[in-house]
Coordinates of C-alpha atoms in Angstrom, one line a residue:
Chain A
X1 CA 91.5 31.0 86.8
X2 CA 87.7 31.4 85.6
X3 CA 87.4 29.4 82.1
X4 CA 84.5 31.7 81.4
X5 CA 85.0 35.3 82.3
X6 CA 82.7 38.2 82.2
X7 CA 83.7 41.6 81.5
X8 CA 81.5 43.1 83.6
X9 CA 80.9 46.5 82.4
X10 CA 79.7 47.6 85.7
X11 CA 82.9 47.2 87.5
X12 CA 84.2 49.8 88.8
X13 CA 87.8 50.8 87.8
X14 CA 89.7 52.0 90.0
X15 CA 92.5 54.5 89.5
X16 CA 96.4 54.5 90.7
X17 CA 99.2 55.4 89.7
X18 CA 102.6 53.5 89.4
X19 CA 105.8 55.5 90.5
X20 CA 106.0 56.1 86.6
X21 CA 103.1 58.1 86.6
X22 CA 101.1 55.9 84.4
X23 CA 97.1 55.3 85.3
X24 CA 96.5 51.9 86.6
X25 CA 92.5 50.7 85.7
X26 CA 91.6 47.9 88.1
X27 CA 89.5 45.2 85.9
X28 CA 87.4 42.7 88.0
X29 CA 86.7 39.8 85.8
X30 CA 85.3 38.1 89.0
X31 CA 85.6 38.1 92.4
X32 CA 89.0 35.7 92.1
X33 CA 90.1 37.5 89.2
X34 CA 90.9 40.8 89.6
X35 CA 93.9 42.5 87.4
X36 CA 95.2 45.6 87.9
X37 CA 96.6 47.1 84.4
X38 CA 97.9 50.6 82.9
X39 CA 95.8 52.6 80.9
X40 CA 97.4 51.6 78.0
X41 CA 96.7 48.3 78.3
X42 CA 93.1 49.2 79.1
X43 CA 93.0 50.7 76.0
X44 CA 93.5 48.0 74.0
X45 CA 91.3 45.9 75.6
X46 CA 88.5 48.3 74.8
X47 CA 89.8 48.2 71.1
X48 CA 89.7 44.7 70.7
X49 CA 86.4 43.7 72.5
X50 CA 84.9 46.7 70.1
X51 CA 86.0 45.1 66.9
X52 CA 85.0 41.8 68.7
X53 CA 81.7 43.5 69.0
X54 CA 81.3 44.4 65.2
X55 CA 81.4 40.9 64.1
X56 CA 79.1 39.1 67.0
X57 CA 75.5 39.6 67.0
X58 CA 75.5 41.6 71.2
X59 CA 74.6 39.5 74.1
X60 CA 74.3 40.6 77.5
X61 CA 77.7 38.9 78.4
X62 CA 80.8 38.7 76.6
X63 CA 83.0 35.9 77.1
X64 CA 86.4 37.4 77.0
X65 CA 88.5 33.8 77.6
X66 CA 87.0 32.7 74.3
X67 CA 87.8 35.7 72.8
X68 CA 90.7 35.7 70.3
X69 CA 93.4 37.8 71.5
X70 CA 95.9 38.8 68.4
X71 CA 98.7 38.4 70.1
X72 CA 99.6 34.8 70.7
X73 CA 96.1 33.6 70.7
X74 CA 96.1 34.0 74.5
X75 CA 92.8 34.1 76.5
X76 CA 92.2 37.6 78.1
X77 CA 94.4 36.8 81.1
X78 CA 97.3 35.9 79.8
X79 CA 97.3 39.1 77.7
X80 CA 96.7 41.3 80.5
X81 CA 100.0 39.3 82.7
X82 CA 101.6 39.4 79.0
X83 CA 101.7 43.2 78.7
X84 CA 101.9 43.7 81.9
X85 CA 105.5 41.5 82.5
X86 CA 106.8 42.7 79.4
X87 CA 106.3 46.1 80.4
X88 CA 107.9 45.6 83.9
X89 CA 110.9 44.2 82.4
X90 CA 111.9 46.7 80.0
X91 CA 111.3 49.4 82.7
X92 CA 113.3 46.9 85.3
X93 CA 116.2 47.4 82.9
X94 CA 116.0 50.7 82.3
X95 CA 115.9 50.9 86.3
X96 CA 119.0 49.2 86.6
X97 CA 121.0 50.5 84.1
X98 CA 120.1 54.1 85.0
X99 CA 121.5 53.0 88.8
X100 CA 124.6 51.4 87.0
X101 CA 124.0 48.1 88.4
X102 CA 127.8 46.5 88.5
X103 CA 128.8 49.0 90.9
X104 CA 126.0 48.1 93.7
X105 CA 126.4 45.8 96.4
X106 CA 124.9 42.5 96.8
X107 CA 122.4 44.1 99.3
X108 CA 121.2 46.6 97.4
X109 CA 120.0 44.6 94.8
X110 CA 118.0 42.2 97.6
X111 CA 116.4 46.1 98.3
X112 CA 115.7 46.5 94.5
X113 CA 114.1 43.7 93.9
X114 CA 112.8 42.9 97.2
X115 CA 114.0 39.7 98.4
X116 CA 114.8 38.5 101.0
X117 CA 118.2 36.9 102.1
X118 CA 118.0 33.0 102.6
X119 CA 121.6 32.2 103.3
X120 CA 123.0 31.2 106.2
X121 CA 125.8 33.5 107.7
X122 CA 127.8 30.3 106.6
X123 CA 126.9 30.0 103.7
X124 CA 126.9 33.3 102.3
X125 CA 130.3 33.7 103.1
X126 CA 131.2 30.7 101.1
X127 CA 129.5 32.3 98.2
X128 CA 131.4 35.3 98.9
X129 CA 134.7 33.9 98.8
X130 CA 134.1 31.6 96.0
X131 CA 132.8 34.0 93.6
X132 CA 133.8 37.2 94.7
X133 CA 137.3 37.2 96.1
X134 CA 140.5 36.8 93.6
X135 CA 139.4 37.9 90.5
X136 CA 141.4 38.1 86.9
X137 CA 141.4 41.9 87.2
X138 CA 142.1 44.6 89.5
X139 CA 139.8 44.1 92.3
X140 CA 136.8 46.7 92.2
X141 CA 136.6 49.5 94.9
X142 CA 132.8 48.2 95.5
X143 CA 134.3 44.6 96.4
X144 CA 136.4 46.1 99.0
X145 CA 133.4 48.3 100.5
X146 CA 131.5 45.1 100.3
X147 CA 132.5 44.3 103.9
X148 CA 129.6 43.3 106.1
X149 CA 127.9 41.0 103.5
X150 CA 125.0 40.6 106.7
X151 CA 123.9 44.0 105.4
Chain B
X1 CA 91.3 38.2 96.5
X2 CA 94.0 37.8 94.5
X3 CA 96.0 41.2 93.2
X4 CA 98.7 41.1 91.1
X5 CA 101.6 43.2 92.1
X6 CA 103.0 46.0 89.8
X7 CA 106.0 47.1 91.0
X8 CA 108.1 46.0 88.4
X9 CA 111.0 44.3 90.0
X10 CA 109.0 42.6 92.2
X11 CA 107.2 40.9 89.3
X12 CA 110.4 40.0 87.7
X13 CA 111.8 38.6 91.5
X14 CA 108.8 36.8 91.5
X15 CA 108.9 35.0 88.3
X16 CA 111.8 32.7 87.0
X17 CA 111.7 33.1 82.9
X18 CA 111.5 37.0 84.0
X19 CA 114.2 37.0 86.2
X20 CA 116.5 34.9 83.7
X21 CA 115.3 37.7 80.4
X22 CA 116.5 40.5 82.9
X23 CA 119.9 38.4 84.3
X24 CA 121.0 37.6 80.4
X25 CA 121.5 40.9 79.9
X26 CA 123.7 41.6 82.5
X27 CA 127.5 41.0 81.8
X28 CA 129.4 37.7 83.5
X29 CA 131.7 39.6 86.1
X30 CA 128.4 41.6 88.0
X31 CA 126.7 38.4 88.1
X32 CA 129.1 36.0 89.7
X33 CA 128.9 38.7 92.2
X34 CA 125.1 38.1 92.4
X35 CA 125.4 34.7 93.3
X36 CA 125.0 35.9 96.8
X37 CA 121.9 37.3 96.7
X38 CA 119.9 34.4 97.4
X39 CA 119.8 30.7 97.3
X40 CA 117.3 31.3 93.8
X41 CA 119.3 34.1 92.0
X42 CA 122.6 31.4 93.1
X43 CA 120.9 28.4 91.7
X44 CA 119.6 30.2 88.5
X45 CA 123.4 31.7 87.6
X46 CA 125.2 28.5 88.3
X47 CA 122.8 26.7 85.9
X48 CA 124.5 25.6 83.1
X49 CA 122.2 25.6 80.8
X50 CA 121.4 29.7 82.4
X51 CA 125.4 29.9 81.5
X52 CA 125.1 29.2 77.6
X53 CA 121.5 30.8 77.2
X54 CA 123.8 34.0 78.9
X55 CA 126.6 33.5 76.7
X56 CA 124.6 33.8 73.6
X57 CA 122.8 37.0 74.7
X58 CA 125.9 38.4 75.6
X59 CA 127.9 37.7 72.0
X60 CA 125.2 39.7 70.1
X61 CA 124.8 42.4 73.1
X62 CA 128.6 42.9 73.6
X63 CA 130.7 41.2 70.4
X64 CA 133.7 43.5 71.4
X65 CA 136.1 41.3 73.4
X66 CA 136.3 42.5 77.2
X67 CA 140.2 42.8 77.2
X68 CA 143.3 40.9 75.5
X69 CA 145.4 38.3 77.4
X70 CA 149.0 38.4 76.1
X71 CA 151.7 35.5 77.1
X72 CA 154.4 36.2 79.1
X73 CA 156.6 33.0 79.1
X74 CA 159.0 33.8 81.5
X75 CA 157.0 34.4 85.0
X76 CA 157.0 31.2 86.7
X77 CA 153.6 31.3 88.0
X78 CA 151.0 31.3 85.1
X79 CA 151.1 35.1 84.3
X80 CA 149.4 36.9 81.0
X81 CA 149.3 40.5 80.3
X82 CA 145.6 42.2 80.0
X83 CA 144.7 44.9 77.8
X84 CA 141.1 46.3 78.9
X85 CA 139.1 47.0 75.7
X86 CA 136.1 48.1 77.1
X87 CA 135.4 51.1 79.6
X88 CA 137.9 53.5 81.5
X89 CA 138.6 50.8 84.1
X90 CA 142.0 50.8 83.2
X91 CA 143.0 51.7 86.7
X92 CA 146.4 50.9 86.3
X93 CA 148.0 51.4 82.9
X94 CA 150.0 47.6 83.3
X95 CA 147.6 44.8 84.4
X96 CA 148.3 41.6 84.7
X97 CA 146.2 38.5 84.8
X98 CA 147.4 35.9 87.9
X99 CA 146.2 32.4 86.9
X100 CA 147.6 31.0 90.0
X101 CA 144.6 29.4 91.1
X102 CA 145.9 26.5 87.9
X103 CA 148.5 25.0 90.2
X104 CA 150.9 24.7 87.6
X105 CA 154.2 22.9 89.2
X106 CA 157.4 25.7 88.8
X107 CA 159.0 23.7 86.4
X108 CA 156.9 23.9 83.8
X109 CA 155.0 27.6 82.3
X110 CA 151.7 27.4 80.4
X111 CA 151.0 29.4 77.3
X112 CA 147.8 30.3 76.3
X113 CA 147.7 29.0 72.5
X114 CA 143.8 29.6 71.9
X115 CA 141.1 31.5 73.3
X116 CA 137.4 31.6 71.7
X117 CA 134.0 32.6 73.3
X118 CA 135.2 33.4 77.3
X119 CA 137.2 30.0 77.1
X120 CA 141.1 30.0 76.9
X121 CA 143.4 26.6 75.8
X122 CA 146.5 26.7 77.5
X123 CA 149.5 24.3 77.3
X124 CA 151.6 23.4 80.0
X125 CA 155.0 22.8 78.7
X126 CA 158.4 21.8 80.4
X127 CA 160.8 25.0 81.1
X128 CA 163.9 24.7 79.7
X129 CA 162.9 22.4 76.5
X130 CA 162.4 25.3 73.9
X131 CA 159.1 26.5 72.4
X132 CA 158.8 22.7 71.2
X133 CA 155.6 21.0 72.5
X134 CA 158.3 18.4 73.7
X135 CA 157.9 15.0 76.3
X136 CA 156.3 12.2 76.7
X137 CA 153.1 13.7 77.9
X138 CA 151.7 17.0 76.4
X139 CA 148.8 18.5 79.8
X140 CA 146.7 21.2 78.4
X141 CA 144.4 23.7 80.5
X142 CA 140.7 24.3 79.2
X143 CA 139.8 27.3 81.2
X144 CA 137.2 30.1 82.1
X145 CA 138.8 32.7 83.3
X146 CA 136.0 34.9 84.8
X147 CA 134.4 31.8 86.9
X148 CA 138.3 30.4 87.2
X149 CA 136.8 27.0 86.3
X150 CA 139.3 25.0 84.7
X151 CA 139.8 21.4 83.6
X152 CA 143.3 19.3 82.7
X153 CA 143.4 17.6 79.5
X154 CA 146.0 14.9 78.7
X155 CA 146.4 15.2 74.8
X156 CA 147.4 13.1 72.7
X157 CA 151.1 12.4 71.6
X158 CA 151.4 11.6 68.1
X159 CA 152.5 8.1 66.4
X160 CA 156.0 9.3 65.0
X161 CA 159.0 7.7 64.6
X162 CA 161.3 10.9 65.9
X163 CA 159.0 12.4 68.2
X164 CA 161.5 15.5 68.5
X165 CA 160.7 16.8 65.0
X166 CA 156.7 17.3 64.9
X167 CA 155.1 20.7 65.1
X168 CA 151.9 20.8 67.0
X169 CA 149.2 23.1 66.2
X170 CA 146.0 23.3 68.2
X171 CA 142.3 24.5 67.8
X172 CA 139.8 25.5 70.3
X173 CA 136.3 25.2 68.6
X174 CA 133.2 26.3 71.0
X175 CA 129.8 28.6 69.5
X176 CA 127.3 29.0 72.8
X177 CA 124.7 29.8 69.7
X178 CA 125.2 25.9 68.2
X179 CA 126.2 23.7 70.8
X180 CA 126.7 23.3 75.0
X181 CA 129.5 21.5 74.1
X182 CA 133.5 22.6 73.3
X183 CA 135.5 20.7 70.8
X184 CA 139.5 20.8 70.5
X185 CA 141.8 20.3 67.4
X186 CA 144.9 18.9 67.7
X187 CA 147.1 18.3 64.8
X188 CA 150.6 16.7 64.9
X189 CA 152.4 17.1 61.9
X190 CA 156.7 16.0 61.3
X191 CA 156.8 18.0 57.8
X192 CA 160.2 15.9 57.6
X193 CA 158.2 12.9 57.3
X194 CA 154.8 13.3 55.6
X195 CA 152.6 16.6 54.6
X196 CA 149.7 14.8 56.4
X197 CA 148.8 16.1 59.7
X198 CA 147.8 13.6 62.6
X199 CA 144.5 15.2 63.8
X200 CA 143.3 14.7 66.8
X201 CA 139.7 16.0 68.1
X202 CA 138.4 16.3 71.6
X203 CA 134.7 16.8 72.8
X204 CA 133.6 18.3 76.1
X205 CA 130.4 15.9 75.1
X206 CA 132.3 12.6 75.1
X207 CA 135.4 14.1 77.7
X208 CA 137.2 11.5 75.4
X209 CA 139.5 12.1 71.9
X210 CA 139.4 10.6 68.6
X211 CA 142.0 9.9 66.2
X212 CA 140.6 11.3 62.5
X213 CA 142.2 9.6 59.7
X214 CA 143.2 12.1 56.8
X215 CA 144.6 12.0 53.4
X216 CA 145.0 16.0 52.8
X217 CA 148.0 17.3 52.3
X218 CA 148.9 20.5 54.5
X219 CA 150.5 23.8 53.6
X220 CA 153.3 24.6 55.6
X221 CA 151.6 26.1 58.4
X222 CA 153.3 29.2 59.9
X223 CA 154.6 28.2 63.5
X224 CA 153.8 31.1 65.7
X225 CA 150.0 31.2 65.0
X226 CA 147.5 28.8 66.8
X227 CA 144.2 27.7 65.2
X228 CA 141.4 30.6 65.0
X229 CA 138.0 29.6 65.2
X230 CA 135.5 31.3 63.3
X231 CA 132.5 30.7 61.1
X232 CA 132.1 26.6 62.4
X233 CA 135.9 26.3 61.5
X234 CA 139.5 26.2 62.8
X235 CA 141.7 28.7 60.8
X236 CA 145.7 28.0 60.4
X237 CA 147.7 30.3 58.7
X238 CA 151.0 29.1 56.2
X239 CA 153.1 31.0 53.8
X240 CA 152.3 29.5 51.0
X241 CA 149.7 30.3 48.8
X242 CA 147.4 27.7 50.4
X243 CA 146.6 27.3 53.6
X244 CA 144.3 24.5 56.0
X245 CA 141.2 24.9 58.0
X246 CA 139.3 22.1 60.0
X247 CA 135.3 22.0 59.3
X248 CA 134.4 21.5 62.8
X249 CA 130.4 20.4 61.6
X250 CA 131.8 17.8 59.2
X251 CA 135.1 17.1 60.9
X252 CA 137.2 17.2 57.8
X253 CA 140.2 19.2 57.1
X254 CA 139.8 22.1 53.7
X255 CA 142.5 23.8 51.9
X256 CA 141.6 27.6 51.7
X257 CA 144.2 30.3 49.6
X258 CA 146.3 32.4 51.1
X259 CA 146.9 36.4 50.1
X260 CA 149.4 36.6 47.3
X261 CA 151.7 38.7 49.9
X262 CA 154.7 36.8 50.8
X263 CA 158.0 37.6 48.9
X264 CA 160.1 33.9 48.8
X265 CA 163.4 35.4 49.4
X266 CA 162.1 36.1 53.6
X267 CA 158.9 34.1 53.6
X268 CA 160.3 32.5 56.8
X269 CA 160.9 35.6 58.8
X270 CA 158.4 37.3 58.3
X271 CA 155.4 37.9 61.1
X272 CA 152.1 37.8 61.1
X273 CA 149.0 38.7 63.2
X274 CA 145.9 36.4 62.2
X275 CA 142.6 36.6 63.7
X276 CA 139.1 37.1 63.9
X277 CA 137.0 40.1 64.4
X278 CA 132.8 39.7 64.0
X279 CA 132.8 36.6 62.0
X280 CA 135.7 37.7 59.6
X281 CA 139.1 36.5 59.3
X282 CA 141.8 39.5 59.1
X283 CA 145.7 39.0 58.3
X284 CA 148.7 41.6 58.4
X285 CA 152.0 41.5 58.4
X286 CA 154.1 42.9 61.3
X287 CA 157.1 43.1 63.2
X288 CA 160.1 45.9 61.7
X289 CA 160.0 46.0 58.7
X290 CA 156.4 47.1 58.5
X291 CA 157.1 50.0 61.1
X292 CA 156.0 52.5 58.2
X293 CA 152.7 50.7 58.1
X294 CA 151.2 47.5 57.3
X295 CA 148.2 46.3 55.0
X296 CA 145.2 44.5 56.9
X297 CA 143.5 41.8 54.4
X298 CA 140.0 40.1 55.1
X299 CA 138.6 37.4 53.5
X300 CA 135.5 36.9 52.0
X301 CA 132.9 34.8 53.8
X302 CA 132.1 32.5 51.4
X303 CA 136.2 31.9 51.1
X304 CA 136.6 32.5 47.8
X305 CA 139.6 34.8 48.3
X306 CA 141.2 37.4 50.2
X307 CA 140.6 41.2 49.9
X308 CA 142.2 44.7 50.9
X309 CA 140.8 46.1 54.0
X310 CA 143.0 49.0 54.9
X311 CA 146.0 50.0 55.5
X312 CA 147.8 50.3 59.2
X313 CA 149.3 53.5 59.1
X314 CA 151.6 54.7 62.5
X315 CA 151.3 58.6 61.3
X316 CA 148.8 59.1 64.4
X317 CA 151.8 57.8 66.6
X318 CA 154.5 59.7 65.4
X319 CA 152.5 63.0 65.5
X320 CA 151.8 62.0 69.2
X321 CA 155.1 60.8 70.2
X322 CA 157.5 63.0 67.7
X323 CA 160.9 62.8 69.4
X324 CA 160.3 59.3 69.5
X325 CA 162.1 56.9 67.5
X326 CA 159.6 53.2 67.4
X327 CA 161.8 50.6 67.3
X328 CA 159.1 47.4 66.7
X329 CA 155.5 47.7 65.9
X330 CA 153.4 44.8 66.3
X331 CA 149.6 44.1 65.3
X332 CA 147.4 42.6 68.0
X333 CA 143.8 42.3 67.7
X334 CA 141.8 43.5 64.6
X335 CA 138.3 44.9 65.8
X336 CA 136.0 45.0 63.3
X337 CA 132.6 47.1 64.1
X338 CA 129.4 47.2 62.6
X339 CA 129.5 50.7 61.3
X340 CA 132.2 51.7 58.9
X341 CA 133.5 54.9 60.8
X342 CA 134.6 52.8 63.6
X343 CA 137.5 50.1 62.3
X344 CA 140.0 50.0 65.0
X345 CA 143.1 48.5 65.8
X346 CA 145.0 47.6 68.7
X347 CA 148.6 48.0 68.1
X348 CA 151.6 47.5 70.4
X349 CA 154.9 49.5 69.3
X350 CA 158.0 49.4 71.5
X351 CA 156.2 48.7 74.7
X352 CA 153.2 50.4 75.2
X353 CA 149.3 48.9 73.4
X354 CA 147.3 51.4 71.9
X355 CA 143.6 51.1 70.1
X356 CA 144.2 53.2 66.9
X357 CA 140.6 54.4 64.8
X358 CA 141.6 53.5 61.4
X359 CA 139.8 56.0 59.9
X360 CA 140.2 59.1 61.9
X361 CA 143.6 58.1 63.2
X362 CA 142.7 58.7 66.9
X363 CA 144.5 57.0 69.4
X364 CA 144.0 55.9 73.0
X365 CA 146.5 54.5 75.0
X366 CA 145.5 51.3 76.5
X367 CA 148.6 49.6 78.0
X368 CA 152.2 49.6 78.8
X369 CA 153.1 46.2 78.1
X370 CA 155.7 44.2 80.0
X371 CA 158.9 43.4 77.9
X372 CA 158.1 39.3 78.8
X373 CA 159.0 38.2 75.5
X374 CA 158.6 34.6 74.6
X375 CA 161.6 34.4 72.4
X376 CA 164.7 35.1 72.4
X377 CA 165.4 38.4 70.5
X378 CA 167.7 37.0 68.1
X379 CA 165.3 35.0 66.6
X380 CA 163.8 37.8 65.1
X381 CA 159.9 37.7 66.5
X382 CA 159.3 40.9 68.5
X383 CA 155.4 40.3 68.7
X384 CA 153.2 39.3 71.4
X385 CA 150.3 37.1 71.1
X386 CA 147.4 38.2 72.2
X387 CA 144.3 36.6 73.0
X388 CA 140.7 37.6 72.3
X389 CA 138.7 37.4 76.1
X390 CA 135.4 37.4 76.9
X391 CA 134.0 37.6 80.0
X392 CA 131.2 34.8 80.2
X393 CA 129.6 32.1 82.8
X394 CA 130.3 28.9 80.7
X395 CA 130.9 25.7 82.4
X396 CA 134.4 24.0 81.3

């Protein structure tokens, strides 16, 4: 992580778009920090370095790490990751419950969230039986399509 | 170069405090199920400390209890009753809950005699012997029944003369929000003898009891009602105009009043429900005689006395069910809810559970119950005790 970062005004943000539809700005503090945020988070960078702006006499370059971000007192990259996570984990709920998430196999979560199985064959099945098999109530209809747990 | 990723899942898969913000929100039952999704998401759930940090989340995201465990004394393997609460999973309308993975030997049944926070106390008692907590050694159960953890307890038998005449009643004391750790009351008390209970306290810290010396005097503590744990404190019910509760902070036994309720001519017949909804304790009166309707008291936090809630009223029933005639009427858990509109009931007449909206008087059928009484019909009790559960990780 750079202890002194430069927003560098002359870097180029780039625009995508998340599957929400929301504009991502890509900010290059340097060339081993690059962060990709939404717009909206963009946006309040801009607000805060401006009002940073009022009160400093302008030099060329603007240290944003020794900036004083409101929120936490953060530097600059931990706001960005901040909003960021906080943002991808109300929308990952959202996500989940909209899928109803109890109802969905073991694999489909692994596709949801993109990991990757690490069990043995063995071993899974273990886990299977100990903590999916017999339960207090009526066994689910998903537990009984749950059948090849090697997806 | 170094990007950082923003599909949002991904993000959370990749980092362990957002993972675990996402995982506490998702009820016990899905997640033992997620267990198998890989070795992290199976170390992270079976974390203990994971397990309380969920339970917490879960008791101010879901305070209504999952489903109500009733005893059923007579089946021979450890058998309760379950009443969903929650959802239209009520697949069958008569559900049972099989605790056979307890091993309990055939000649003796256990009885669920307290259930708090997604843990239940059971006793194991000797078949045959009465409803007395009889023999020279009293086994109890502490047990999870969503992860079907479960740990034997030896408790302690108390230092009578005539250990035939003591009542027994026991507490289960455990708040995820305060403390990793479960505590367990057990008082002994020969009212023949001396108005002094024996108590007896257990900690899952220690694994080990302690013998608490006392001077207080009890109430006469009404039999058929265990300890209910709410606000840091063990709640017995009596008939008298006192009654005795068990500070579980400062380990001391209080006297708290009673509703002025009870006529003296049939104080000892009469039934009670007495529980806990929310952080309040509720009381009624059941059984026959209050088949017209009975009146639901709750008392005040700071204890200072017992007021009128509302009354139970079965005109919703009999506008359902005209032809029929209902025979017993029994309260069994009291749900309070954060708005007003929404008190509800659960109510078991003749055989069949149903949640009844105070206010609006609509019904839904949850249950037809299983005529597994615990006691013989003569003596007059026609209830069923029911027990609050909670689906939850915890560790026993």
């Amino acid at each position: 992580m750079a202890s002194s970062a430069e927003a560098t005004e002359t870097s180029k943000p780039s625009t995508e778009t998340t599957t929400k539809g929301a504009k991502i700005i890509t900010l290059k503090i340097s060339d081993e920090a690059i962060f990709e945020v939404e717009d909206s988070v963009a946006m309040e960078i801009l607000v805060m370095v401006k009002s940073f702006l009022k009160d400093q006499s302008p030099s060329t370059e603007l240290f944003l790490s020794r900036m004083y971000w409101p929120t936490h007192s953060h530097t600059f990259i931990e706001f960005c990751k901040e909003h960021i996570m906080l943002k991808a984990c109300s929308t990952c709920l959202a996500r989940l419950l909209l899928i109803g998430f109890r109802f969905k196999s073991v694999e489909y979560m692994r596709k949801f969230f993109g990991i990757e199985n690490d069990f043995t064959p063995e071993e899974e099945g273990k886990c299977y039986v100990k903590n999916i098999l017999g339960r207090v109530e009526d066994v689910d209809e998903d537990y009984l399509k749950f059948g090849s747990f090697r997806g | 170069m170094k990007r950082v990723s923003l599909y949002s899942a991904e993000i959370i898969a990749s980092n362990q405090d957002l993972l675990t913000e996402i995982l506490i929100r998702i009820p016990a039952k899905p997640l033992l199920k997620f267990k198998c999704v890989s070795k992290q998401w199976l170390s992270l759930i079976s974390d203990p400390k994971f397990c309380i940090w969920h339970a917490c989340h879960q008791r101010v995201l879901n305070p209504t209890p999952n489903a109500l465990l009733l005893n059923n004394f007579y089946s021979s393997t450890p058998t309760f009753q379950f009443i969903p609460l929650i959802g239209d999973d009520s697949s069958s309308y008569s559900q049972a809950a099989v605790f056979d993975y307890l091993n309990v030997s055939p000649n003796y049944r256990l009885k669920i005699k307290n259930s708090c926070n997604g843990l239940i106390l059971c006793m194991s008692i000797f078949y045959g012997c009465g409803f007395d907590d009889a023999g020279s050694e009293l086994k109890g159960i502490i047990c999870n029944p969503t992860t079907k953890q479960f740990k034997t307890l030896s408790f302690p038998v108390p230092k009578f003369g005539n250990s035939k005449t003591y009542s027994s009643f026991y507490g289960l004391a455990f708040d995820p929000s305060k403390s990793h750790h479960y505590k367990i009351i057990c008082l002994h008390v020969d009212y023949r003898v001396s108005k002094n209970p024996q108590i007896y306290l257990y900690s899952s810290r220690t694994n080990s009891w302690i013998f608490l010396q006392n001077s207080l005097e009890a109430p006469t503590l009404y039999g058929f009602v265990n300890g209910v744990f709410c606000n840091e404190a063990i709640h017995w019910c009596s008939y008298e105009q006192t009654t005795l509760y068990f500070d579980v902070n400062t380990e001391s036994l209080k006297i708290m009043p009673m509703p002025p309720i009870f006529s003296t001519v049939n104080r000892f017949r009469e039934m009670m429900y007495f529980g806990e909804s929310r952080g309040r304790l509720h009381l009624a009166r059941i059984g026959r005689r209050f088949i017209f309707g009975s009146d639901v008291w709750e008392m005040a936090s700071d204890y200072s006395g017992w007021s009128f809630l509302y009354h139970v009223s079965l005109h919703s029933m009999k506008r359902a069910f005209p032809e029929q005639k209902f025979d017993t009427f029994s309260i069994l858990n009291v749900l309070r809810a954060e708005k007003e509109g929404e008190l509800k009931v659960v109510i078991s007449v003749d055989s069949i559970a149903v949640s009844l909206n105070v206010f609006d008087g609509t019904l839904k059928m949850l249950s037809v119950l299983e005529p597994g009484l615990e006691f013989p019909v003569e003596l007059g009790y026609e209830g069923h005790d029911a027990f609050q559960y909670f689906q939850s990780l915890v560790c026993v």
